[in-house]
Coordinates of C-alpha atoms and ligand atoms in Angstrom, one line a residue:
M1 CA 3.3 1.7 9.5
C2 CA 1.8 4.1 12.4
G3 CA -0.8 7.0 11.1
I4 CA 0.1 10.6 12.4
V5 CA -2.3 13.1 12.8
G6 CA -2.3 16.8 14.3
Y7 CA -4.3 20.4 14.3
I8 CA -3.9 23.9 15.7
G9 CA -6.6 26.3 14.9
P10 CA -10.3 27.8 16.3
D11 CA -11.4 23.9 16.5
Q12 CA -11.4 21.5 19.1
A13 CA -8.8 19.0 18.0
Y14 CA -9.7 16.1 19.5
D15 CA -12.9 15.3 17.0
F16 CA -10.7 15.6 14.2
L17 CA -8.1 13.4 15.9
I18 CA -10.0 10.3 16.2
K19 CA -11.6 10.2 13.4
G20 CA -8.5 10.9 11.2
L21 CA -6.9 7.9 13.3
Q22 CA -9.7 6.2 12.2
R23 CA -9.4 6.6 8.9
L24 CA -5.6 6.0 9.2
E25 CA -5.4 3.0 11.2
Y26 CA -4.8 0.8 8.5
R27 CA -1.6 2.0 9.0
G28 CA -0.8 0.1 12.5
Y29 CA -3.5 -0.7 15.3
D30 CA -1.0 -2.0 17.8
S31 CA -1.5 1.2 20.7
A32 CA -3.4 4.9 20.0
G33 CA -2.8 7.8 21.5
V34 CA -3.7 11.6 21.8
A35 CA -1.9 14.8 23.2
L36 CA -4.2 17.8 23.6
L37 CA -3.0 21.8 24.7
D38 CA -5.0 23.0 26.3
G39 CA -3.2 25.1 29.3
G40 CA -1.6 21.8 30.2
L41 CA -0.8 19.1 28.5
K42 CA -2.9 15.8 28.6
V43 CA -1.8 12.7 27.2
Y44 CA -4.3 9.7 26.8
K45 CA -2.7 6.4 25.4
T46 CA -3.6 3.1 25.2
K47 CA -2.7 -0.3 23.8
G48 CA -5.3 -1.5 21.4
K49 CA -7.0 0.4 18.8
V50 CA -7.9 3.4 18.4
S51 CA -12.1 2.2 19.5
D52 CA -10.2 1.0 23.0
L53 CA -8.7 5.7 23.1
V54 CA -12.1 6.4 22.6
S55 CA -13.1 4.0 25.8
L56 CA -10.1 5.3 27.4
T57 CA -10.5 9.3 27.2
E58 CA -14.7 9.1 28.2
G59 CA -15.3 11.3 30.5
K60 CA -12.1 12.7 30.4
D61 CA -11.3 15.6 29.4
T62 CA -9.8 16.2 25.9
T63 CA -10.2 19.9 25.0
G64 CA -7.5 21.8 23.5
S65 CA -7.2 23.8 20.0
I66 CA -4.1 22.0 19.1
G67 CA -3.5 18.8 19.2
M68 CA -1.6 15.2 18.3
G69 CA -3.0 11.1 18.0
H70 CA -1.1 8.5 16.7
T71 CA -1.6 4.6 15.8
R72 CA 1.1 2.4 16.1
W73 CA 2.1 -0.2 14.2
A74 CA 5.2 -1.5 16.9
T75 CA 8.7 -1.2 15.5
H76 CA 10.8 -1.0 18.5
G77 CA 9.3 -2.2 22.0
E78 CA 6.1 -4.1 22.4
P79 CA 2.9 -3.0 21.5
N80 CA 2.2 -1.7 24.9
D81 CA 0.6 1.2 26.7
I82 CA 3.8 2.7 27.8
N83 CA 5.3 2.6 24.2
A84 CA 1.8 3.7 22.8
H85 CA 2.7 7.3 21.4
P86 CA 2.7 10.1 22.7
H87 CA 5.9 10.3 24.2
L88 CA 7.5 13.3 26.4
S89 CA 11.0 14.3 26.7
Q90 CA 12.5 14.5 30.0
S91 CA 10.7 17.5 31.3
G92 CA 7.5 16.6 30.2
D93 CA 7.3 19.8 28.6
L94 CA 8.0 18.4 24.5
C95 CA 5.4 16.0 23.6
I96 CA 6.6 14.1 20.0
I97 CA 4.4 11.4 17.7
H98 CA 6.4 9.6 15.4
N99 CA 5.6 7.4 12.1
G100 CA 9.4 5.2 11.1
I101 CA 12.8 4.1 12.8
I102 CA 15.2 5.9 14.2
E103 CA 18.3 3.4 13.2
N104 CA 21.2 5.7 15.1
Y105 CA 18.6 6.1 18.4
A106 CA 21.1 2.9 20.8
S107 CA 24.0 5.6 20.6
L108 CA 21.7 8.2 20.6
K109 CA 20.4 7.0 23.8
E110 CA 23.9 6.2 25.6
V111 CA 24.8 9.7 25.4
L112 CA 21.5 11.2 26.6
L113 CA 22.0 8.3 29.7
E114 CA 24.8 9.7 30.4
R115 CA 23.7 13.4 30.1
G116 CA 20.9 12.0 33.1
H117 CA 18.1 11.4 30.6
E118 CA 15.8 8.8 32.6
F119 CA 13.5 7.1 29.5
V120 CA 10.4 5.3 30.5
S121 CA 9.7 3.5 27.3
D122 CA 11.6 0.9 24.9
T123 CA 10.8 3.3 22.5
D124 CA 13.6 5.2 19.7
T125 CA 10.8 8.2 19.8
E126 CA 11.3 8.9 23.3
V127 CA 14.8 9.2 22.3
L128 CA 13.9 11.3 19.7
A129 CA 12.0 13.5 21.7
H130 CA 14.2 13.6 24.4
L131 CA 17.3 15.0 22.5
I132 CA 15.3 18.2 21.0
E133 CA 15.1 19.2 24.6
D134 CA 18.6 18.3 25.5
I135 CA 19.2 20.6 22.2
R136 CA 17.2 23.3 23.2
E137 CA 18.3 23.4 27.1
N138 CA 21.9 23.7 26.0
E139 CA 22.3 25.4 23.0
E140 CA 19.4 27.9 24.2
V141 CA 17.5 27.8 20.9
D142 CA 14.3 28.0 20.2
V143 CA 12.2 23.8 19.6
F144 CA 11.8 25.3 16.1
E145 CA 15.8 25.4 16.0
A146 CA 16.1 22.8 18.6
V147 CA 14.3 20.0 16.0
R148 CA 16.3 21.4 12.9
L149 CA 19.2 20.0 14.8
A150 CA 18.0 17.8 16.7
L151 CA 17.4 16.1 12.8
N152 CA 20.4 16.6 11.9
E153 CA 22.1 14.0 14.3
V154 CA 19.3 11.6 13.3
V155 CA 19.4 8.7 11.0
G156 CA 17.0 6.7 9.9
A157 CA 13.0 7.7 8.7
Y158 CA 10.5 10.0 10.1
A159 CA 7.5 12.1 10.1
I160 CA 6.8 13.1 13.0
V161 CA 4.2 16.2 14.4
I162 CA 5.4 18.0 18.1
I163 CA 3.5 20.4 20.5
S164 CA 5.1 22.3 23.3
K165 CA 3.7 22.7 26.9
N166 CA 5.4 26.6 26.7
D167 CA 4.1 27.4 23.6
P168 CA 0.9 27.1 23.4
D169 CA 1.1 28.5 20.0
L170 CA 3.1 26.1 18.2
L171 CA 2.8 22.7 16.2
I172 CA 5.9 21.8 14.4
G173 CA 5.8 18.7 12.2
A174 CA 9.0 17.0 10.2
R175 CA 9.5 14.4 7.5
K176 CA 12.3 12.7 5.9
G177 CA 11.3 9.0 4.1
S178 CA 7.7 8.9 6.2
P179 CA 5.1 10.8 4.3
M180 CA 3.2 14.4 6.2
V181 CA 0.5 16.1 4.3
I182 CA -0.9 19.8 5.6
G183 CA -4.2 20.5 5.4
H184 CA -5.0 24.4 4.8
G185 CA -7.8 25.0 7.3
K186 CA -10.7 27.6 6.2
H187 CA -10.1 29.1 8.9
E188 CA -7.1 31.9 9.8
G189 CA -4.0 30.0 11.2
E190 CA -6.0 26.2 11.3
Y191 CA -3.9 23.6 9.7
Y192 CA -4.0 19.6 10.0
I193 CA -1.4 17.5 10.0
A194 CA -1.7 13.8 8.6
S195 CA 0.0 10.8 7.2
D196 CA -2.1 11.1 4.0
A197 CA -5.2 13.3 2.4
T198 CA -7.5 10.6 4.3
P199 CA -8.6 12.4 7.5
I200 CA -8.2 16.4 6.0
V201 CA -10.3 15.7 2.5
E202 CA -13.5 16.5 5.5
Y203 CA -12.1 19.7 6.5
T204 CA -10.0 20.9 3.4
R205 CA -9.3 20.2 -0.1
E206 CA -5.9 22.2 0.3
V207 CA -3.1 20.3 1.0
T208 CA 0.8 20.8 1.1
Y209 CA 2.7 17.2 0.5
M210 CA 5.5 17.7 2.4
E211 CA 9.0 16.9 1.3
E212 CA 11.6 14.9 1.8
G213 CA 13.7 16.7 4.4
E214 CA 11.2 19.3 5.8
I215 CA 10.4 20.8 9.2
A216 CA 7.3 22.7 9.1
M217 CA 6.0 25.1 12.4
V218 CA 2.3 27.2 12.8
K219 CA 3.5 29.5 15.2
D220 CA 1.4 32.9 15.7
G221 CA -0.9 31.5 12.9
Q222 CA 1.5 31.1 10.2
L223 CA 3.0 28.5 8.9
T224 CA 6.5 28.5 7.6
I225 CA 8.4 25.6 6.1
K226 CA 11.8 24.9 6.2
T227 CA 14.5 22.0 4.8
I228 CA 16.6 20.7 7.9
Q229 CA 19.5 23.1 6.2
N230 CA 17.2 26.0 6.7
I231 CA 16.6 26.6 3.4
E232 CA 13.3 28.6 3.4
K233 CA 10.3 26.7 1.2
T234 CA 7.1 28.5 -0.6
P235 CA 4.5 25.6 0.7
Y236 CA 3.2 24.7 -3.1
I237 CA -0.7 23.7 -2.0
H238 CA -2.5 21.1 -3.8
K239 CA -6.4 21.2 -4.9
L240 CA -7.4 17.0 -3.6
E241 CA -9.5 15.3 -5.7
M242 CA -10.8 12.9 -3.5
T243 CA -14.0 12.6 -2.2
L244 CA -15.0 11.7 0.6
D245 CA -17.1 8.7 0.2
A246 CA -14.3 7.1 -1.3
I247 CA -13.2 6.6 2.5
E248 CA -16.1 5.2 3.8
K249 CA -17.8 2.3 4.1
G250 CA -20.7 2.9 2.2
G251 CA -23.0 0.5 3.4
Y252 CA -20.4 -2.5 3.0
D253 CA -19.7 -4.5 6.1
H254 CA -15.9 -3.8 5.7
F255 CA -13.7 -1.2 2.6
M256 CA -12.5 -4.9 1.1
L257 CA -15.7 -6.2 1.1
K258 CA -17.1 -2.9 -0.7
E259 CA -13.1 -2.8 -2.8
I260 CA -13.6 -5.8 -4.1
Y261 CA -17.1 -4.6 -5.9
E262 CA -15.6 -0.9 -6.6
Q263 CA -13.2 -2.7 -9.5
P264 CA -15.1 -2.9 -12.8
K265 CA -15.2 1.2 -11.4
S266 CA -11.4 0.8 -10.8
I267 CA -10.2 -1.3 -13.7
Y268 CA -12.0 1.0 -16.1
D269 CA -11.1 4.8 -14.5
S270 CA -7.6 3.1 -15.0
M271 CA -7.8 2.5 -18.3
R272 CA -10.3 5.3 -18.6
G273 CA -8.4 7.3 -21.4
R274 CA -5.6 5.9 -22.2
F275 CA -6.5 4.9 -25.3
S276 CA -8.3 5.4 -28.8
Q277 CA -9.7 2.8 -30.1
E278 CA -10.4 4.5 -32.8
D279 CA -6.7 6.0 -34.2
L280 CA -5.3 2.3 -32.5
T281 CA -3.2 5.1 -30.5
F282 CA -2.1 5.8 -26.8
A283 CA -2.4 9.1 -24.2
M284 CA -1.1 8.3 -22.3
Q285 CA 2.0 11.0 -21.9
S286 CA 5.1 8.9 -20.1
L287 CA 5.0 7.3 -22.6
R288 CA 5.2 9.9 -25.1
E289 CA 7.7 11.8 -23.7
Y290 CA 10.2 8.7 -23.3
E291 CA 9.5 6.9 -26.7
T292 CA 12.7 7.7 -27.5
K293 CA 14.3 6.1 -24.8
I294 CA 12.0 3.2 -24.6
R295 CA 13.0 2.3 -28.1
N296 CA 16.7 2.1 -26.8
L297 CA 16.0 -0.4 -23.8
K298 CA 17.7 -2.7 -23.1
R299 CA 15.8 -4.6 -20.1
I300 CA 13.3 -3.5 -17.7
I301 CA 13.1 -4.1 -14.1
I302 CA 10.3 -4.5 -12.0
V303 CA 10.5 -3.5 -7.9
G304 CA 7.7 -3.8 -5.5
C305 CA 6.3 -5.7 -2.6
G306 CA 4.0 -7.8 -1.7
T307 CA 0.4 -7.2 -3.6
S308 CA 2.6 -5.1 -5.9
W309 CA 5.3 -7.6 -6.7
H310 CA 3.0 -10.0 -7.6
A311 CA 0.5 -7.6 -10.2
G312 CA 4.5 -6.6 -11.2
L313 CA 4.7 -10.7 -12.0
V314 CA 1.7 -10.6 -14.3
G315 CA 3.6 -7.4 -16.1
E316 CA 6.9 -9.2 -16.8
Y317 CA 4.5 -11.5 -18.8
L318 CA 2.6 -9.0 -20.3
I319 CA 5.7 -7.0 -21.8
E320 CA 8.0 -9.8 -22.5
E321 CA 4.9 -11.1 -24.1
F322 CA 4.0 -8.1 -26.5
A323 CA 7.2 -5.8 -26.8
R324 CA 9.2 -9.0 -26.5
L325 CA 11.9 -7.1 -24.3
P326 CA 13.7 -9.4 -21.4
V327 CA 11.9 -8.4 -17.7
E328 CA 13.3 -8.9 -14.3
V329 CA 11.1 -8.9 -11.2
E330 CA 12.7 -8.6 -7.9
Y331 CA 11.5 -8.5 -4.3
A332 CA 12.8 -4.6 -3.7
S333 CA 13.8 -5.8 -0.5
E334 CA 16.2 -8.1 -1.8
F335 CA 16.8 -5.5 -4.6
R336 CA 18.3 -3.5 -2.4
Y337 CA 20.6 -5.1 -0.9
R338 CA 22.0 -7.3 -3.4
N339 CA 24.1 -5.3 -5.3
P340 CA 22.0 -5.7 -8.8
I341 CA 23.7 -4.7 -12.1
I342 CA 21.6 -1.8 -13.4
N343 CA 22.1 0.2 -16.5
S344 CA 21.7 3.7 -17.8
D345 CA 19.8 1.8 -21.1
D346 CA 16.5 -0.2 -17.9
L347 CA 13.8 1.4 -17.2
V348 CA 12.8 -0.1 -13.6
I349 CA 9.5 0.5 -13.2
A350 CA 8.3 0.4 -8.8
I351 CA 4.9 -0.8 -8.0
S352 CA 2.9 0.2 -5.2
Q353 CA -0.5 1.3 -3.7
S354 CA 0.9 3.1 -1.1
G355 CA 3.5 5.1 -3.0
E356 CA 5.2 4.8 0.2
T357 CA 7.2 1.4 1.4
A358 CA 10.2 1.5 2.1
D359 CA 11.9 -1.3 0.2
T360 CA 10.5 -0.3 -2.9
L361 CA 11.4 3.7 -2.4
A362 CA 14.9 2.7 -1.7
A363 CA 15.0 0.2 -4.9
L364 CA 14.3 2.8 -7.0
E365 CA 17.0 5.2 -5.2
L366 CA 19.8 2.8 -5.9
A367 CA 18.6 2.5 -9.4
K368 CA 18.7 6.9 -10.0
E369 CA 22.2 6.5 -8.2
N370 CA 23.1 3.9 -10.8
G371 CA 21.7 6.1 -13.9
A372 CA 18.7 4.2 -15.0
T373 CA 15.3 6.0 -15.9
L374 CA 12.6 5.4 -12.9
Y375 CA 9.2 3.9 -13.6
G376 CA 6.5 5.0 -11.4
V377 CA 2.5 2.7 -10.9
C378 CA 1.5 3.8 -7.4
N379 CA -2.3 4.4 -6.9
V380 CA -1.9 7.3 -4.1
V381 CA -1.8 10.9 -6.0
G382 CA 1.3 12.9 -4.0
S383 CA 3.1 10.3 -2.2
S384 CA 6.5 9.8 -2.4
I385 CA 7.0 7.4 -5.5
P386 CA 5.8 9.1 -8.5
R387 CA 7.6 12.5 -6.2
I388 CA 11.0 10.3 -7.1
T389 CA 10.5 8.7 -10.6
H390 CA 10.9 10.6 -13.6
A391 CA 8.0 9.2 -15.2
G392 CA 5.0 7.4 -14.2
A393 CA 0.9 6.2 -14.5
H394 CA -1.0 6.4 -11.3
T395 CA -3.4 3.6 -11.1
H396 CA -7.1 5.4 -10.1
A397 CA -8.3 3.0 -7.9
G398 CA -9.5 5.7 -5.8
P399 CA -8.4 4.9 -1.6
E400 CA -7.4 1.8 -0.9
I401 CA -8.4 1.1 3.0
G402 CA -8.4 -2.6 3.6
V403 CA -5.0 -3.7 4.5
A404 CA -5.3 -6.7 2.1
S405 CA -5.0 -5.1 -1.3
T406 CA -7.8 -5.9 -4.2
K407 CA -8.4 -3.0 -6.1
A408 CA -5.4 -1.6 -6.1
F409 CA -3.7 -5.5 -7.7
T410 CA -6.1 -5.7 -11.0
A411 CA -5.5 -1.7 -11.4
Q412 CA -1.9 -1.8 -11.6
V413 CA -2.3 -5.0 -13.6
T414 CA -4.8 -3.0 -15.9
V415 CA -1.8 -0.5 -16.3
L416 CA 0.5 -2.4 -16.6
T417 CA -0.9 -3.9 -19.7
L418 CA -1.4 -0.9 -21.0
L419 CA 2.0 0.2 -20.7
A420 CA 3.2 -3.9 -22.0
L421 CA 0.9 -2.7 -25.4
G422 CA 2.6 1.0 -25.0
I423 CA 6.1 -0.3 -25.5
A424 CA 5.3 -3.0 -28.1
E425 CA 3.5 -0.1 -30.3
I426 CA 6.8 2.0 -29.9
R427 CA 9.2 -0.5 -30.6
G428 CA 7.0 -2.1 -33.1
Q429 CA 6.4 -5.4 -31.8
I430 CA 2.4 -5.4 -32.0
T431 CA 0.4 -5.1 -35.1
K432 CA -2.2 -2.9 -35.9
A433 CA -4.6 -6.0 -35.9
R434 CA -3.7 -7.4 -32.0
L435 CA -3.5 -3.9 -30.9
R436 CA -7.1 -3.1 -32.5
E437 CA -7.8 -7.1 -30.9
M438 CA -6.8 -6.3 -27.3
F439 CA -8.7 -2.8 -26.9
T440 CA -11.8 -4.4 -27.8
E441 CA -11.1 -7.1 -25.2
L442 CA -9.6 -4.8 -22.8
E443 CA -13.1 -1.7 -23.0
Q444 CA -15.1 -5.7 -22.3
I445 CA -12.8 -6.1 -18.7
P446 CA -14.6 -3.7 -17.0
G447 CA -17.9 -5.0 -17.3
K448 CA -17.1 -8.7 -17.2
V449 CA -15.7 -8.1 -13.8
Q450 CA -19.3 -7.0 -13.1
K451 CA -20.5 -10.3 -14.5
V452 CA -17.8 -12.6 -12.2
L453 CA -19.0 -10.4 -9.1
D454 CA -22.9 -10.7 -9.9
S455 CA -22.5 -14.8 -10.5
C456 CA -19.8 -15.8 -8.3
A457 CA -21.0 -14.9 -5.0
D458 CA -23.5 -17.8 -4.0
K459 CA -20.9 -20.4 -5.1
V460 CA -17.9 -18.3 -2.7
L461 CA -20.3 -18.5 0.1
E462 CA -21.0 -22.2 -0.6
I463 CA -17.5 -23.2 -0.8
S464 CA -16.1 -21.1 1.8
E465 CA -18.8 -22.6 4.3
K466 CA -16.8 -25.8 3.4
Y467 CA -13.1 -25.2 3.5
M468 CA -13.2 -22.5 6.2
N469 CA -11.9 -24.8 9.0
V470 CA -8.9 -26.4 6.9
Q471 CA -5.3 -26.3 7.6
N472 CA -3.7 -25.2 4.4
F473 CA -4.9 -24.6 0.9
L474 CA -3.2 -24.7 -2.2
Y475 CA -3.3 -22.4 -4.8
L476 CA -2.0 -22.9 -8.5
G477 CA -1.4 -21.6 -12.0
R478 CA 0.1 -21.2 -14.9
G479 CA 1.3 -18.6 -16.9
Y480 CA -0.4 -15.7 -16.5
N481 CA -2.0 -17.1 -13.8
F482 CA 0.4 -17.9 -11.8
P483 CA 0.7 -14.4 -9.8
V484 CA -2.6 -15.2 -9.8
A485 CA -2.5 -18.5 -7.9
L486 CA 0.4 -16.1 -5.4
E487 CA -2.2 -13.0 -5.3
G488 CA -4.9 -15.8 -4.1
A489 CA -2.6 -17.9 -1.5
L490 CA -1.9 -14.2 0.2
K491 CA -5.4 -13.0 0.4
L492 CA -5.9 -16.0 2.1
K493 CA -3.0 -16.0 4.7
E494 CA -3.7 -12.6 5.1
I495 CA -6.7 -12.5 6.4
S496 CA -7.6 -15.5 7.6
Y497 CA -4.5 -16.9 8.4
I498 CA -5.0 -20.0 7.5
H499 CA -1.5 -21.4 5.6
A500 CA -1.9 -21.4 1.9
E501 CA 0.8 -21.6 -0.8
G502 CA 0.6 -20.7 -4.7
Y503 CA 2.7 -22.7 -7.1
P504 CA 3.2 -22.6 -10.4
A505 CA 1.0 -25.3 -11.5
A506 CA 3.2 -27.8 -12.8
E507 CA 5.7 -27.0 -9.6
M508 CA 3.2 -29.4 -8.2
K509 CA 4.6 -33.0 -8.7
H510 CA 7.8 -31.4 -7.3
G511 CA 6.7 -31.5 -3.4
P512 CA 3.4 -29.7 -3.1
I513 CA 1.9 -33.2 -4.7
A514 CA 3.8 -34.6 -1.4
L515 CA 0.6 -32.9 0.6
I516 CA -2.6 -34.4 -0.8
D517 CA -5.2 -35.8 0.6
E518 CA -8.7 -35.7 1.0
N519 CA -7.8 -32.5 3.3
M520 CA -6.4 -31.0 1.4
P521 CA -7.9 -27.6 -1.3
V522 CA -6.5 -26.8 -4.5
V523 CA -7.2 -23.6 -5.8
V524 CA -6.6 -24.5 -9.3
I525 CA -6.6 -21.3 -11.9
A526 CA -7.6 -23.5 -15.1
P527 CA -9.4 -20.6 -18.0
K528 CA -9.6 -22.5 -21.8
R529 CA -6.7 -20.2 -22.5
G530 CA -3.1 -20.5 -22.3
Y531 CA -2.0 -24.2 -20.9
Y532 CA -5.5 -25.6 -20.6
E533 CA -5.0 -29.3 -21.4
K534 CA -2.1 -29.2 -19.4
V535 CA -3.4 -28.0 -16.1
F536 CA -6.4 -30.4 -16.6
S537 CA -3.5 -33.3 -16.3
N538 CA -2.3 -31.3 -12.6
I539 CA -6.1 -31.8 -12.1
Q540 CA -6.4 -35.6 -12.4
E541 CA -3.1 -35.9 -10.6
I542 CA -5.3 -34.4 -8.0
K543 CA -7.8 -35.6 -8.1
A544 CA -6.0 -39.0 -8.4
R545 CA -4.7 -38.8 -5.0
K546 CA -8.0 -38.0 -3.6
G547 CA -7.6 -33.3 -3.4
Q548 CA -10.1 -31.9 -3.5
V549 CA -10.3 -29.1 -6.4
I550 CA -11.9 -25.9 -6.7
A551 CA -11.6 -24.9 -10.3
V552 CA -11.9 -21.7 -12.1
I553 CA -12.5 -22.2 -15.5
T554 CA -13.9 -20.6 -18.7
E555 CA -18.0 -20.5 -18.8
G556 CA -19.3 -23.3 -20.1
D557 CA -16.4 -25.6 -19.6
E558 CA -18.0 -29.0 -18.8
K559 CA -14.8 -30.5 -19.0
I560 CA -13.3 -29.8 -15.8
K561 CA -16.7 -29.3 -14.0
S562 CA -17.0 -33.1 -14.7
I563 CA -14.1 -34.2 -12.6
A564 CA -14.0 -30.9 -10.2
D565 CA -15.6 -30.8 -6.8
H566 CA -15.8 -27.1 -7.3
T567 CA -16.2 -24.9 -10.0
I568 CA -16.3 -21.0 -10.3
E569 CA -17.3 -19.8 -14.0
I570 CA -15.4 -17.1 -15.7
P571 CA -15.8 -15.4 -18.8
D572 CA -14.0 -16.1 -21.6
T573 CA -11.2 -13.7 -22.5
E574 CA -7.5 -12.9 -23.5
D575 CA -4.5 -14.9 -22.4
A576 CA -3.4 -11.6 -21.0
L577 CA -6.5 -9.8 -19.2
V578 CA -7.8 -13.4 -18.2
P579 CA -6.1 -12.6 -14.5
L580 CA -8.1 -9.5 -14.3
L581 CA -11.2 -11.9 -14.1
A582 CA -9.9 -15.1 -12.1
T583 CA -8.4 -12.8 -9.5
I584 CA -12.3 -12.0 -8.2
P585 CA -13.6 -15.0 -6.7
L586 CA -10.0 -15.7 -4.9
Q587 CA -10.4 -12.2 -3.2
L588 CA -14.1 -13.1 -2.4
L589 CA -13.1 -16.4 -1.4
S590 CA -10.5 -15.7 1.3
Y591 CA -13.0 -12.7 2.2
H592 CA -15.7 -15.2 3.4
I593 CA -13.8 -17.5 5.1
A594 CA -12.1 -15.0 6.7
V595 CA -15.8 -13.2 8.2
M596 CA -17.0 -17.0 8.8
R597 CA -13.3 -17.3 11.0
N598 CA -14.7 -14.6 12.7
C599 CA -11.0 -12.6 11.7
N600 CA -10.8 -8.9 11.4
V601 CA -10.9 -7.9 7.4
D602 CA -9.8 -5.1 7.6
Q603 CA -7.2 -4.6 9.7
P604 CA -5.2 -8.6 9.7
R605 CA -3.7 -9.1 12.5
N606 CA 0.4 -7.8 12.7
L607 CA -0.3 -6.2 9.3
A608 CA 0.6 -2.5 8.2
K609 CA -1.3 -1.5 4.6
S610 CA 2.0 1.5 4.2
V611 CA 5.5 0.2 5.1
T612 CA 7.4 2.7 5.6
V613 CA 10.1 0.9 7.5
E614 CA 11.8 -1.8 6.2
Ligands
G6P701 C1 2.0 -4.6 2.8 C2 0.2 -4.5 2.2 C3 0.8 -5.5 1.4 C4 0.9 -4.4 0.0 C5 2.5 -4.4 0.3 C6 3.1 -3.8 -0.6 O1 2.7 -5.6 2.7 O2 0.2 -5.0 3.6 O3 -1.2 -5.4 0.7 O4 1.3 -5.2 -1.0 O5 2.8 -3.8 1.8 O6 2.3 -2.2 -0.4 P1 2.7 -0.9 -1.2 O7 2.0 0.2 -0.9 O8 4.0 -0.8 -1.9 O9 1.7 -1.3 -2.5

């Protein structure tokens, strides 16, 4: 939700700001803007994408070695030029960009209006700019202190960057609830600020992840970090491991396609070194450290949103099957507000690609207050969730830029598989022989995913062409493949704007069957594992009502081939591992349909990748 960048140093800021905003555009693309300080303050902003901002600034003065940029996902105020960031204070001296929501902005605005402030936008951010200036003038303090005092009055979430027309050597950043990374540049006094490390990695590998409630100030070339309570902190410098090609398209038309094709590697990376086939052991530190806790667990609660919630559902099936431990999977947004029962012998697993989703973070905080042990399964290293959880295992999917999640999902399922097996092993619920079988099959998965990618492309294109103009799609699956059906449907609606629903196959008869006619494509995940015969009957029921069946089947399954309209074959594997294979053609199907419908695949309308607002 909104991407922010900032620069101070000897170079010109503009190129970094624009490139950085392009890298962060996955966080929102309702409007874009930059501010540059070079004697005077120049602000350029526009509704639309970073490319529109680039057109706007063409031929204009973009000099300045201090600057900030913003790409917006609108919360307060419609996406238009005026509501685009940066925003100015009353005098125009202070300039601010913001990611997050100031929840008490209305009451702050009321007070400021009474004090004679005039506002030009509908945003909560402008209120903050005015508040800081009001404090600076009335308390007669410097900008840093004014920011600090203002943030003490603010309720809500923010990552902000501030520059001041009258302080030509000053850049301030602060965060609470929204992410912020500071890059230590190669030149003296050179610093970068961004919502995540992707804009920074091209320039430096040394970064400091800002902690909750911290304010950073670069002044006279020196970086100082303090808490909003005014306690000085020593910046901890991390070395970035991310590579530049990981965040570029590398010859693919879209990030989403690149990320789909990266899955053999991302799945492999997410399991690599985490178990030993030879001595049947796990090398996951979190499992070792929490062995006693895991042995005494009564229940696991999994929280997440969107695709991560779907991975959580697969996790539920996995953990209950292998570890025989009750699991509840909750939408983080519901969990946090419904006064759930949480016990100190619960393990709460948060699943999140970004590690920043506001609802998931809040659910974890609630669980922490109630004494549960928190475990994170996140993709972005240095993000908030891994930092507030007691333990965790990263998914090593690498940066995921396409807004619709693909490789992060399969990486999450991979890690959850290992977790389920690890917990099963600690609790004595799995035999050595079964563990060996699972490890052997897991090792085959990257190769099998590659096989699916190599073999299904033409088929998926043909199906996409035939159904690209339909209004509705139904996805059905059973057992492990019910979440796959949900995920397939979500992917299609997210990027092609076709209405799609995922259902447990057996539930079809309780409602969705009424929708089936000759125009209704039904994607059925029907591998020769699990509940094959039952799902086969569902396919017959669809055909009896003239529905169009697109079946994902185990290779060589002639029985379904003989009645389905289209089949996509995947290699045979363990029932529990089918989601890792069956998901792939569904991702490709939504991708190709969206491309054929001329949709913006990587940046679907109204969505954002990192949802740092509730
Ligand atoms: C947004 C994204 C989804 C993602 C969800 C949860 O809605 O568009 O792709 O699944 O947030 O995000 P997280 O980063 O917590 O996995």
